């Protein structure tokens, strides 16, 4: 299965993530990248993900506590 942005969005929606929490869903070659805004009650957590074929990689990242979503640095 080629992970197109439409397919990745559908899977994320099925997992309970609403469209307002899904950001920068973009395809580059065979890989689709995305961010999930998981900020809640002053938190700053976000996830940066990529889907390529059967392989999905997700790393945590940090977003501003308030205001519009922008992905910050990744946390290792």
mmCIF file of C-alpha atoms in Angstrom:
data_model
loop_
_atom_site.group_PDB
_atom_site.id
_atom_site.type_symbol
_atom_site.label_atom_id
_atom_site.label_comp_id
_atom_site.label_asym_id
_atom_site.label_seq_id
_atom_site.Cartn_x
_atom_site.Cartn_y
_atom_site.Cartn_z
ATOM 1 C CA UNK A 1 0.000 0.000 0.000
ATOM 2 C CA UNK A 2 1.345 3.393 -0.960
ATOM 3 C CA UNK A 3 0.714 5.733 1.983
ATOM 4 C CA UNK A 4 -0.845 8.708 0.205
ATOM 5 C CA UNK A 5 -1.856 11.714 2.324
ATOM 6 C CA UNK A 6 -5.527 10.725 1.881
ATOM 7 C CA UNK A 7 -4.893 7.186 3.156
ATOM 8 C CA UNK A 8 -2.735 8.400 6.057
ATOM 9 C CA UNK A 9 -5.426 10.932 7.079
ATOM 10 C CA UNK A 10 -8.083 8.184 6.969
ATOM 11 C CA UNK A 11 -5.966 5.923 9.201
ATOM 12 C CA UNK A 12 -5.270 8.758 11.654
ATOM 13 C CA UNK A 13 -9.002 9.602 11.719
ATOM 14 C CA UNK A 14 -9.796 5.928 12.414
ATOM 15 C CA UNK A 15 -7.345 6.090 15.338
ATOM 16 C CA UNK A 16 -9.349 8.990 16.786
ATOM 17 C CA UNK A 17 -7.328 12.000 15.609
ATOM 18 C CA UNK A 18 -9.584 14.746 14.256
ATOM 19 C CA UNK A 19 -8.508 16.768 11.211
ATOM 20 C CA UNK A 20 -7.791 19.835 13.380
ATOM 21 C CA UNK A 21 -4.985 17.845 15.097
ATOM 22 C CA UNK A 22 -3.348 16.644 11.837
ATOM 23 C CA UNK A 23 -0.861 19.102 10.288
ATOM 24 C CA UNK A 24 1.520 19.360 7.328
ATOM 25 C CA UNK A 25 0.367 16.119 5.721
ATOM 26 C CA UNK A 26 2.665 15.965 2.679
ATOM 27 C CA UNK A 27 3.900 13.275 0.333
ATOM 28 C CA UNK A 28 7.496 13.172 -0.866
ATOM 29 C CA UNK A 29 8.203 10.239 -3.158
ATOM 30 C CA UNK A 30 6.921 7.073 -1.479
ATOM 31 C CA UNK A 31 6.828 8.695 1.984
ATOM 32 C CA UNK A 32 4.033 10.729 3.556
ATOM 33 C CA UNK A 33 5.014 12.949 6.498
ATOM 34 C CA UNK A 34 2.706 14.459 9.093
ATOM 35 C CA UNK A 35 2.491 16.117 12.504
ATOM 36 C CA UNK A 36 -0.069 15.462 15.229
ATOM 37 C CA UNK A 37 -0.912 18.289 17.627
ATOM 38 C CA UNK A 38 -1.377 16.624 21.031
ATOM 39 C CA UNK A 39 -1.303 19.824 23.096
ATOM 40 C CA UNK A 40 -3.816 19.809 25.935
ATOM 41 C CA UNK A 41 -4.150 21.884 29.102
ATOM 42 C CA UNK A 42 -0.925 23.825 28.539
ATOM 43 C CA UNK A 43 1.063 20.829 27.280
ATOM 44 C CA UNK A 44 3.450 21.087 24.360
ATOM 45 C CA UNK A 45 3.524 17.530 23.010
ATOM 46 C CA UNK A 46 3.325 16.810 19.309
ATOM 47 C CA UNK A 47 4.267 13.852 17.171
ATOM 48 C CA UNK A 48 6.196 13.901 13.903
ATOM 49 C CA UNK A 49 5.508 10.896 11.719
ATOM 50 C CA UNK A 50 6.359 9.377 8.385
ATOM 51 C CA UNK A 51 4.727 6.482 6.586
ATOM 52 C CA UNK A 52 6.504 4.608 3.807
ATOM 53 C CA UNK A 53 4.933 1.365 2.629
ATOM 54 C CA UNK A 54 4.491 -0.902 5.642
ATOM 55 C CA UNK A 55 6.926 1.154 7.763
ATOM 56 C CA UNK A 56 5.707 3.997 9.975
ATOM 57 C CA UNK A 57 8.046 6.006 12.197
ATOM 58 C CA UNK A 58 6.801 8.400 14.882
ATOM 59 C CA UNK A 59 8.956 10.689 17.049
ATOM 60 C CA UNK A 60 7.860 13.083 19.765
ATOM 61 C CA UNK A 61 8.346 16.799 19.270
ATOM 62 C CA UNK A 62 7.563 20.042 21.081
ATOM 63 C CA UNK A 63 5.104 22.734 19.974
ATOM 64 C CA UNK A 64 4.371 26.159 21.481
ATOM 65 C CA UNK A 65 2.045 25.874 24.495
ATOM 66 C CA UNK A 66 -0.353 28.466 23.063
ATOM 67 C CA UNK A 67 -1.283 29.879 19.682
ATOM 68 C CA UNK A 68 -1.387 28.195 16.312
ATOM 69 C CA UNK A 69 0.350 24.868 15.882
ATOM 70 C CA UNK A 70 3.931 24.931 14.656
ATOM 71 C CA UNK A 71 6.228 21.991 15.154
ATOM 72 C CA UNK A 72 9.322 22.746 17.193
ATOM 73 C CA UNK A 73 12.350 20.640 17.877
ATOM 74 C CA UNK A 74 12.249 16.889 18.130
ATOM 75 C CA UNK A 75 12.965 15.347 21.505
ATOM 76 C CA UNK A 76 15.130 12.239 21.624
#
